[in-house]
Amino acid sequence: MGIATQDAIKQLSALMDELEEPLKRTFQNVHQGYQNETLARFLRAREGVVSKAHKMLMDCLNWRISSEIDSILSKPIVPVDLYRSVRDSQLIGMSGYSKEGHPVFALGVGLSTFDKASVHYYMQSHIQINEYRDRVVLPEACKKHGKKIVTCLKVLDMTGLKLSALSQIKLLTMISTIDDLNYPEKTETYYIVNVPYIFSACWKVVKPLLQERTRKKIKVLSGSGREELLQIMDYHSLPHFCKRDGSGSGSGSTRYELSDNRNCFSLDHPFHQELYNCIKQQASKVNPIGPIKHGSFHVEMPEPDAEDLIVKTIESEMHKFGDVNGISHSVNGLKILDN
């Protein structure tokens, strides 16, 4: 189950050979010269069934065309103060590479507030990072290490995770749904660190409900995870929140306030500077005379499935916490990352 056999890849490849413009062009942006690896990703996401993988891939390509994803790296979020606000409230960045050459992306799950801009700016920023990863970061990693590198590692920091974070659950669900449907199997392993009790309690009941291939990808580490992560990456590639000990039980709000080029979430970090400069340069090529247009980049966003068993299980657990603390929250629409 979920294995992309050579025969299945061959069948799916034959179907994709029939593509015409503009589907053919956007498919090239998806696979970046690694067509078989891309087909294998979509096959794994659909349990190796060619017909289902083909439908998923065609839906993805049509979404890219209707949402103009191929041009999203020429649409900067301006002015820069607005983009800095997005970066300060949507905590994500790239800290370095693993010893095997995989890019290491860090996410500040517990302290992301998503309260400084509209949902469209956060979605635009997320997709831009996805596209920059696939079109720039991964191809450069292949050249640097002289081998195929088509996936990344993610380190998720749960510092500061509280029930109040559920107010952003609809946006997080939309982001994870976009990733599941259009960027499947791009993450080799998820490392979860600085885990508070609220996460540990939910993880115990959610873990058995996950598909085996998803469950195998997720590693919950003790404390900051520094010792375990140093086995797969050098110290300089560790996310900043892993370079000190911590349990994630406190709010941890001061840990990201010392923003400098060592904080991979900060706009001042080299990764975000390179990303933003790349987008501005592409924008100037598209429109070399006029000023950069303000306004967010809207994409088609699917509605999450509110009837998911995992959703209902997490909602039940969260209600237990809410009952204990006199708080009532709904996590309707929550979806576990599976990309």
Short mmCIF file of N, CA and C in Angstrom, two decimals, residues 56 61-62 95 113 133 140 148 181 199 204 216 270 278 290 292 296 312 314 323 335:
data_model
loop_
_atom_site.label_atom_id
_atom_site.label_comp_id
_atom_site.label_asym_id
_atom_site.label_seq_id
_atom_site.Cartn_x
_atom_site.Cartn_y
_atom_site.Cartn_z
N MET A 56 -5.53 13.26 -8.93
CA MET A 56 -4.94 14.19 -7.97
C MET A 56 -3.98 15.16 -8.67
N LEU A 61 -2.69 20.49 -11.19
CA LEU A 61 -2.28 21.33 -12.32
C LEU A 61 -3.35 22.36 -12.67
N ASN A 62 -4.60 21.95 -12.61
CA ASN A 62 -5.69 22.89 -12.90
C ASN A 62 -5.79 23.97 -11.82
N SER A 95 16.64 26.79 8.21
CA SER A 95 17.81 26.96 9.08
C SER A 95 19.09 26.39 8.49
N THR A 113 0.83 33.56 15.43
CA THR A 113 -0.46 34.18 15.81
C THR A 113 -1.37 34.45 14.62
N ARG A 133 11.04 26.81 -2.43
CA ARG A 133 11.68 25.54 -2.03
C ARG A 133 11.81 24.62 -3.25
N GLU A 140 19.06 23.71 -6.16
CA GLU A 140 20.40 24.08 -5.73
C GLU A 140 21.02 23.00 -4.85
N LYS A 148 20.03 13.43 -6.41
CA LYS A 148 18.63 13.85 -6.39
C LYS A 148 18.18 14.13 -4.96
N LEU A 181 -2.96 18.43 -1.05
CA LEU A 181 -3.49 18.21 -2.39
C LEU A 181 -2.52 18.59 -3.50
N PHE A 199 -0.09 19.02 23.91
CA PHE A 199 0.20 18.29 22.67
C PHE A 199 0.38 16.80 22.97
N LYS A 204 -1.30 11.13 21.90
CA LYS A 204 -1.54 9.75 22.30
C LYS A 204 -2.78 9.16 21.65
N LYS A 216 4.92 7.11 10.37
CA LYS A 216 6.35 6.83 10.35
C LYS A 216 7.18 8.09 10.13
N PRO A 270 19.16 35.30 6.42
CA PRO A 270 19.56 35.17 5.01
C PRO A 270 18.54 34.48 4.12
N CYS A 278 14.50 37.67 -4.33
CA CYS A 278 14.17 36.90 -5.53
C CYS A 278 12.81 37.30 -6.07
N GLY A 290 6.62 50.21 -14.12
CA GLY A 290 5.66 50.65 -13.12
C GLY A 290 6.02 50.20 -11.71
N ILE A 292 5.50 48.38 -7.97
CA ILE A 292 4.94 47.08 -7.58
C ILE A 292 3.53 47.27 -7.07
N SER A 296 -3.04 41.54 -1.88
CA SER A 296 -2.70 40.13 -1.71
C SER A 296 -3.00 39.34 -2.98
N LYS A 312 -12.72 14.84 14.98
CA LYS A 312 -13.64 14.61 16.09
C LYS A 312 -12.89 14.11 17.34
N ILE A 314 -9.70 14.82 18.17
CA ILE A 314 -8.99 15.96 18.77
C ILE A 314 -9.97 16.90 19.44
N ASP A 323 -13.01 21.92 29.52
CA ASP A 323 -13.84 21.71 30.70
C ASP A 323 -13.03 21.93 31.98
N LYS A 335 -6.96 19.40 10.49
CA LYS A 335 -6.47 18.30 9.66
C LYS A 335 -5.00 18.11 9.91
#
